[in-house]
Amino acid sequence: MKLLEGKNAIITGATRGIGKAIALCFAENGANVAFTYRSSGSAAEEIEKELSAFGVKAKGYQSDAGDFEAAQELVKTVIEDFGSVDVLVNNAGITQDNLLMRMSEEQFDAVIQTNLKSVFNLTKAVCRPMLRGGGSIINLTSIVGMKGQAGQSNYAASKAGIIGFTKSVADELGSRAVRCNAIAPGFIETDMTDVLPEETRAKYLEQIPMKRLGKAEEVAQAALFLASDLSTYVSGQTLSVCGALNR
Ligand code: NAP
């Protein structure tokens, strides 16, 4: 029996990077996958095919995770399409880096809306359906949310907020067998980190004890653990996947 056999998962922002790796890992392990994206429609069609090849049900939905009404509508539609939701991965995230002196209100708000408000939107939408049979909620934070980072005060604030939110939800829903955990990746090779200047990458590499960037698949393995019954007594935790950068 596969680790996620028969479970239905929603993953936000899964057209590339970490979200896509989690979707593939979940499908390979038997989960039916509903995933979202904001703009990458053609990539979503390809991913639906890749996921379905594992013999599971898979469907992509265009839905802005930062939009409260859209998130409620999405969960309603997914439950109509899939029957239930057992796992939620709040993965959608963006960066809009700038030093505080130059950061605009729009840059701050956009990052909070997509990274933090989205976690509230989706978690609130799945709460009631999950109370019926239990569930696992997994939120993508970052080691930047723990230690801060010059040029990323908006991103760090959004990711630190996710950690507090995760612990509170674990507290509120624990007695109903709904678990809530966070994953804090370090520096992972995706489009998000591809845009960083060479100088910044070199600086990071120097600080990482494992002397390499992480792979999206390595974050997905942590999500698999937290989604599955291998972690039935793990809740309210933040699991760093960072090559020992944060310790
Ligand atoms: P990525 O490669 O930039 O991919 C982001 C994904 O999120 C895309 O599929 C994108 O779809 C989707 N997305 C963005 N805004 C959205 C919205 N409002 N609604 C729905 N989907 C949206 O990012 P990544 O590097 O894989 O990062 C994934 C998560 O891990 C993020 O939360 C990020 O903060 C976190 N993280 C990443 C790293 C890293 O080193 N890469 C480190 C720590 C934490 P569209 O293209 O359609 O918008």
Tab-separated table of C-alpha atoms and ligand atoms in Angstrom:
chain	number	residue	atom	x	y	z
A	1	MET	CA	0.000	0.000	0.000
A	2	LYS	CA	1.361	3.405	-0.988
A	3	LEU	CA	1.870	6.042	1.723
A	4	LEU	CA	-0.901	8.364	0.474
A	5	GLU	CA	-3.176	5.762	-1.156
A	6	GLY	CA	-6.754	7.065	-1.374
A	7	LYS	CA	-5.982	10.506	0.106
A	8	ASN	CA	-7.077	13.693	-1.663
A	9	ALA	CA	-4.614	16.590	-1.571
A	10	ILE	CA	-4.833	20.259	-2.497
A	11	ILE	CA	-1.508	21.903	-3.333
A	12	THR	CA	-1.384	25.636	-4.086
A	13	GLY	CA	1.062	26.943	-6.681
A	14	ALA	CA	2.151	23.654	-8.187
A	15	THR	CA	3.049	24.525	-11.777
A	16	ARG	CA	6.775	24.604	-11.025
A	17	GLY	CA	9.439	24.425	-8.344
A	18	ILE	CA	8.646	22.999	-4.921
A	19	GLY	CA	4.866	22.809	-5.474
A	20	LYS	CA	5.303	20.753	-8.643
A	21	ALA	CA	7.796	18.424	-6.910
A	22	ILE	CA	5.305	17.895	-4.059
A	23	ALA	CA	2.483	17.190	-6.528
A	24	LEU	CA	4.586	14.575	-8.354
A	25	CYS	CA	5.780	12.982	-5.103
A	26	PHE	CA	2.221	12.804	-3.729
A	27	ALA	CA	0.841	11.301	-6.964
A	28	GLU	CA	3.673	8.736	-7.065
A	29	ASN	CA	2.666	7.778	-3.524
A	30	GLY	CA	-0.982	7.273	-4.435
A	31	ALA	CA	-2.644	10.626	-3.656
A	32	ASN	CA	-5.249	12.245	-5.886
A	33	VAL	CA	-4.012	15.770	-6.498
A	34	ALA	CA	-5.912	19.031	-6.962
A	35	PHE	CA	-3.419	21.800	-7.614
A	36	THR	CA	-3.632	25.517	-8.282
A	37	TYR	CA	-1.782	28.186	-10.211
A	38	ARG	CA	-2.308	31.864	-10.834
A	39	SER	CA	-1.214	32.298	-14.446
A	40	SER	CA	0.642	29.250	-15.830
A	41	GLY	CA	-2.296	27.583	-17.647
A	42	SER	CA	-0.314	25.658	-20.259
A	43	ALA	CA	2.122	24.268	-17.663
A	44	ALA	CA	-0.899	23.138	-15.628
A	45	GLU	CA	-2.219	21.019	-18.518
A	46	GLU	CA	1.148	19.253	-18.828
A	47	ILE	CA	1.298	18.619	-15.070
A	48	GLU	CA	-2.213	17.150	-15.051
A	49	LYS	CA	-0.952	14.604	-17.612
A	50	GLU	CA	2.245	13.860	-15.670
A	51	LEU	CA	0.297	13.293	-12.449
A	52	SER	CA	-2.404	11.179	-14.082
A	53	ALA	CA	0.313	8.861	-15.430
A	54	PHE	CA	0.691	7.587	-11.833
A	55	GLY	CA	-2.905	6.271	-12.047
A	56	VAL	CA	-4.388	8.912	-9.730
A	57	LYS	CA	-6.982	11.634	-10.282
A	58	ALA	CA	-5.366	15.014	-10.978
A	59	LYS	CA	-6.777	18.397	-11.830
A	60	GLY	CA	-5.381	21.939	-12.065
A	61	TYR	CA	-7.430	24.990	-11.049
A	62	GLN	CA	-6.655	28.597	-11.842
A	63	SER	CA	-7.164	30.283	-8.469
A	64	ASP	CA	-5.392	33.172	-6.766
A	65	ALA	CA	-4.493	31.873	-3.302
A	66	GLY	CA	-4.424	35.443	-1.973
A	67	ASP	CA	-8.098	35.985	-2.841
A	68	PHE	CA	-10.370	34.962	0.054
A	69	GLU	CA	-13.539	34.312	-1.981
A	70	ALA	CA	-11.621	32.427	-4.673
A	71	ALA	CA	-10.092	30.149	-2.016
A	72	GLN	CA	-13.509	29.296	-0.504
A	73	GLU	CA	-14.886	28.614	-4.010
A	74	LEU	CA	-11.859	26.475	-4.898
A	75	VAL	CA	-12.223	24.182	-1.881
A	76	LYS	CA	-15.958	23.807	-2.556
A	77	THR	CA	-15.268	22.833	-6.170
A	78	VAL	CA	-12.460	20.428	-5.228
A	79	ILE	CA	-14.742	18.660	-2.740
A	80	GLU	CA	-17.412	18.352	-5.464
A	81	ASP	CA	-14.795	16.944	-7.856
A	82	PHE	CA	-12.823	14.726	-5.453
A	83	GLY	CA	-15.259	13.949	-2.610
A	84	SER	CA	-13.113	15.161	0.308
A	85	VAL	CA	-9.872	16.885	1.224
A	86	ASP	CA	-7.370	15.084	3.460
A	87	VAL	CA	-4.204	17.110	2.873
A	88	LEU	CA	-3.652	20.808	2.174
A	89	VAL	CA	-0.244	22.140	1.152
A	90	ASN	CA	-0.046	25.930	1.270
A	91	ASN	CA	2.876	26.345	-1.077
A	92	ALA	CA	2.068	29.379	-3.287
A	93	GLY	CA	4.561	32.134	-2.645
A	94	ILE	CA	6.346	35.081	-4.209
A	95	THR	CA	9.234	37.424	-3.487
A	96	GLN	CA	9.439	41.152	-4.181
A	97	ASP	CA	12.795	41.975	-2.650
A	98	ASN	CA	13.952	45.463	-1.791
A	99	LEU	CA	15.728	47.201	1.053
A	100	LEU	CA	13.209	48.657	3.502
A	101	MET	CA	14.275	52.212	2.590
A	102	ARG	CA	13.187	51.530	-1.005
A	103	MET	CA	10.331	49.089	-0.437
A	104	SER	CA	6.932	50.364	-1.533
A	105	GLU	CA	3.678	49.732	0.286
A	106	GLU	CA	2.563	47.745	-2.786
A	107	GLN	CA	5.600	45.428	-2.529
A	108	PHE	CA	4.940	44.808	1.153
A	109	ASP	CA	1.213	44.196	0.666
A	110	ALA	CA	1.634	41.934	-2.375
A	111	VAL	CA	3.990	39.574	-0.540
A	112	ILE	CA	1.854	39.448	2.614
A	113	GLN	CA	-1.257	38.822	0.512
A	114	THR	CA	0.170	35.960	-1.538
A	115	ASN	CA	2.332	34.339	1.125
A	116	LEU	CA	0.466	34.812	4.412
A	117	LYS	CA	-3.137	35.770	3.678
A	118	SER	CA	-3.292	32.797	1.288
A	119	VAL	CA	-2.482	30.428	4.159
A	120	PHE	CA	-5.383	31.878	6.167
A	121	ASN	CA	-7.696	31.735	3.125
A	122	LEU	CA	-7.086	28.085	2.274
A	123	THR	CA	-6.748	26.788	5.826
A	124	LYS	CA	-10.027	28.414	6.822
A	125	ALA	CA	-11.705	26.882	3.776
A	126	VAL	CA	-10.572	23.308	4.576
A	127	CYS	CA	-11.111	23.456	8.369
A	128	ARG	CA	-14.734	22.329	8.458
A	129	PRO	CA	-14.435	19.592	5.810
A	130	MET	CA	-11.330	18.242	7.594
A	131	LEU	CA	-13.075	18.129	10.987
A	132	ARG	CA	-15.129	15.224	9.642
A	133	GLY	CA	-12.254	12.807	9.096
A	134	GLY	CA	-9.050	14.494	10.225
A	135	GLY	CA	-6.355	15.863	7.978
A	136	SER	CA	-2.895	17.284	7.523
A	137	ILE	CA	-2.140	20.921	6.695
A	138	ILE	CA	1.386	21.762	5.566
A	139	ASN	CA	2.554	25.358	5.215
A	140	LEU	CA	5.674	26.408	3.322
A	141	THR	CA	7.586	28.899	5.419
A	142	SER	CA	11.309	29.613	5.035
A	143	ILE	CA	14.431	29.835	7.155
A	144	VAL	CA	14.270	33.539	6.224
A	145	GLY	CA	11.148	33.693	8.421
A	146	MET	CA	13.268	32.492	11.344
A	147	LYS	CA	16.463	34.456	10.937
A	148	GLY	CA	15.507	37.437	8.729
A	149	GLN	CA	17.305	38.590	5.601
A	150	ALA	CA	18.352	42.036	4.389
A	151	GLY	CA	16.219	43.010	1.398
A	152	GLN	CA	13.451	40.603	2.360
A	153	SER	CA	11.629	42.254	5.279
A	154	ASN	CA	8.259	41.694	3.540
A	155	TYR	CA	9.043	38.048	2.743
A	156	ALA	CA	10.529	37.361	6.216
A	157	ALA	CA	7.454	38.897	7.894
A	158	SER	CA	5.106	36.758	5.793
A	159	LYS	CA	7.065	33.577	6.530
A	160	ALA	CA	7.416	34.297	10.282
A	161	GLY	CA	3.656	34.885	10.351
A	162	ILE	CA	3.113	31.437	8.866
A	163	ILE	CA	5.000	29.812	11.757
A	164	GLY	CA	2.775	31.486	14.390
A	165	PHE	CA	-0.322	30.657	12.366
A	166	THR	CA	0.751	27.006	12.061
A	167	LYS	CA	1.231	26.599	15.824
A	168	SER	CA	-2.141	28.241	16.550
A	169	VAL	CA	-4.032	26.020	14.084
A	170	ALA	CA	-2.320	22.942	15.548
A	171	ASP	CA	-3.541	24.073	18.967
A	172	GLU	CA	-7.113	24.732	17.787
A	173	LEU	CA	-7.646	21.620	15.684
A	174	GLY	CA	-5.431	19.022	17.346
A	175	SER	CA	-8.257	17.419	19.308
A	176	ARG	CA	-10.099	16.808	16.020
A	177	ALA	CA	-7.172	14.919	14.439
A	178	VAL	CA	-6.269	17.786	12.137
A	179	ARG	CA	-2.515	18.310	12.189
A	180	CYS	CA	-0.781	21.477	11.042
A	181	ASN	CA	2.951	21.743	10.398
A	182	ALA	CA	5.337	23.985	8.504
A	183	ILE	CA	8.338	23.221	6.322
A	184	ALA	CA	11.177	25.736	6.278
A	185	PRO	CA	13.307	25.255	3.179
A	186	GLY	CA	16.717	26.873	3.028
A	187	PHE	CA	18.095	27.719	-0.388
A	188	ILE	CA	16.404	25.477	-2.984
A	189	GLU	CA	17.059	25.424	-6.746
A	190	THR	CA	13.877	26.838	-8.315
A	191	ASP	CA	12.811	29.810	-10.474
A	192	MET	CA	12.503	31.811	-7.236
A	193	THR	CA	16.223	31.502	-6.481
A	194	ASP	CA	17.373	31.535	-10.132
A	195	VAL	CA	16.821	35.289	-10.202
A	196	LEU	CA	19.217	35.982	-7.320
A	197	PRO	CA	22.488	37.674	-8.250
A	198	GLU	CA	25.534	35.366	-8.492
A	199	GLU	CA	27.117	37.203	-5.574
A	200	THR	CA	24.160	36.403	-3.272
A	201	ARG	CA	24.180	32.728	-4.310
A	202	ALA	CA	27.903	32.472	-3.573
A	203	LYS	CA	27.380	34.062	-0.156
A	204	TYR	CA	24.641	31.557	0.680
A	205	LEU	CA	26.701	28.592	-0.521
A	206	GLU	CA	29.532	29.620	1.753
A	207	GLN	CA	27.150	29.567	4.763
A	208	ILE	CA	25.481	26.206	3.997
A	209	PRO	CA	27.268	23.413	5.903
A	210	MET	CA	26.254	20.874	3.231
A	211	LYS	CA	27.865	23.105	0.576
A	212	ARG	CA	25.115	22.782	-2.000
A	213	LEU	CA	21.669	24.102	-2.791
A	214	GLY	CA	18.719	21.864	-1.999
A	215	LYS	CA	16.471	20.245	-4.595
A	216	ALA	CA	12.711	20.711	-4.766
A	217	GLU	CA	12.388	16.912	-4.516
A	218	GLU	CA	14.140	16.992	-1.134
A	219	VAL	CA	11.491	19.391	0.189
A	220	ALA	CA	8.791	17.150	-1.285
A	221	GLN	CA	10.062	14.182	0.768
A	222	ALA	CA	9.502	16.208	3.948
A	223	ALA	CA	5.978	17.079	2.772
A	224	LEU	CA	5.329	13.386	2.098
A	225	PHE	CA	6.291	12.546	5.681
A	226	LEU	CA	4.024	15.262	7.119
A	227	ALA	CA	1.105	14.357	4.829
A	228	SER	CA	1.269	10.647	5.556
A	229	ASP	CA	0.465	8.440	8.521
A	230	LEU	CA	4.204	8.295	9.266
A	231	SER	CA	3.684	11.537	11.223
A	232	THR	CA	0.378	10.951	13.042
A	233	TYR	CA	1.713	12.435	16.330
A	234	VAL	CA	3.589	15.361	14.742
A	235	SER	CA	1.797	18.719	14.811
A	236	GLY	CA	2.614	22.381	15.391
A	237	GLN	CA	6.197	21.852	14.228
A	238	THR	CA	8.460	23.555	11.712
A	239	LEU	CA	10.752	21.165	9.870
A	240	SER	CA	13.804	22.820	8.325
A	241	VAL	CA	15.075	21.392	5.033
A	242	CYS	CA	18.155	23.515	4.604
A	243	GLY	CA	21.417	21.554	4.532
A	244	ALA	CA	22.006	22.503	8.208
A	245	LEU	CA	21.921	26.251	7.442
A	246	ASN	CA	19.438	26.793	10.282
A	247	ARG	CA	20.354	25.010	13.511
B	1	NAP	P1	8.353	29.280	-7.673
B	1	NAP	O1	9.267	28.369	-8.413
B	1	NAP	O2	8.439	30.742	-7.926
B	1	NAP	O3	6.844	28.773	-7.908
B	1	NAP	C1	5.790	29.448	-7.292
B	1	NAP	C2	4.479	28.758	-7.638
B	1	NAP	O4	3.441	29.459	-6.934
B	1	NAP	C3	4.122	28.809	-9.105
B	1	NAP	O5	3.465	27.614	-9.470
B	1	NAP	C4	3.135	29.986	-9.193
B	1	NAP	O6	2.192	29.830	-10.248
B	1	NAP	C5	2.422	29.852	-7.853
B	1	NAP	N1	1.805	31.085	-7.383
B	1	NAP	C6	2.375	32.286	-7.143
B	1	NAP	N2	1.471	33.162	-6.695
B	1	NAP	C7	0.287	32.472	-6.624
B	1	NAP	C8	-1.033	32.813	-6.224
B	1	NAP	N3	-1.337	34.042	-5.782
B	1	NAP	N4	-2.002	31.874	-6.284
B	1	NAP	C9	-1.720	30.620	-6.714
B	1	NAP	N5	-0.486	30.239	-7.105
B	1	NAP	C10	0.497	31.155	-7.074
B	1	NAP	O7	8.533	29.119	-6.085
B	1	NAP	P2	9.295	27.964	-5.238
B	1	NAP	O8	10.723	28.346	-5.147
B	1	NAP	O9	8.915	26.628	-5.739
B	1	NAP	O10	8.661	28.230	-3.795
B	1	NAP	C11	7.523	27.524	-3.316
B	1	NAP	C12	7.278	27.883	-1.860
B	1	NAP	O11	8.426	27.564	-1.081
B	1	NAP	C13	7.032	29.387	-1.636
B	1	NAP	O12	6.082	29.569	-0.623
B	1	NAP	C14	8.388	29.894	-1.205
B	1	NAP	O13	8.296	31.072	-0.443
B	1	NAP	C15	8.897	28.715	-0.393
B	1	NAP	N6	10.347	28.679	-0.261
B	1	NAP	C16	11.163	28.564	-1.353
B	1	NAP	C17	12.543	28.551	-1.179
B	1	NAP	C18	13.497	28.420	-2.327
B	1	NAP	O14	14.727	28.487	-2.070
B	1	NAP	N7	13.062	28.240	-3.548
B	1	NAP	C19	13.076	28.661	0.102
B	1	NAP	C20	12.232	28.775	1.182
B	1	NAP	C21	10.861	28.783	0.994
B	1	NAP	P3	2.000	30.964	-11.389
B	1	NAP	O15	3.281	31.010	-12.153
B	1	NAP	O16	0.855	30.500	-12.191
B	1	NAP	O17	1.747	32.248	-10.639
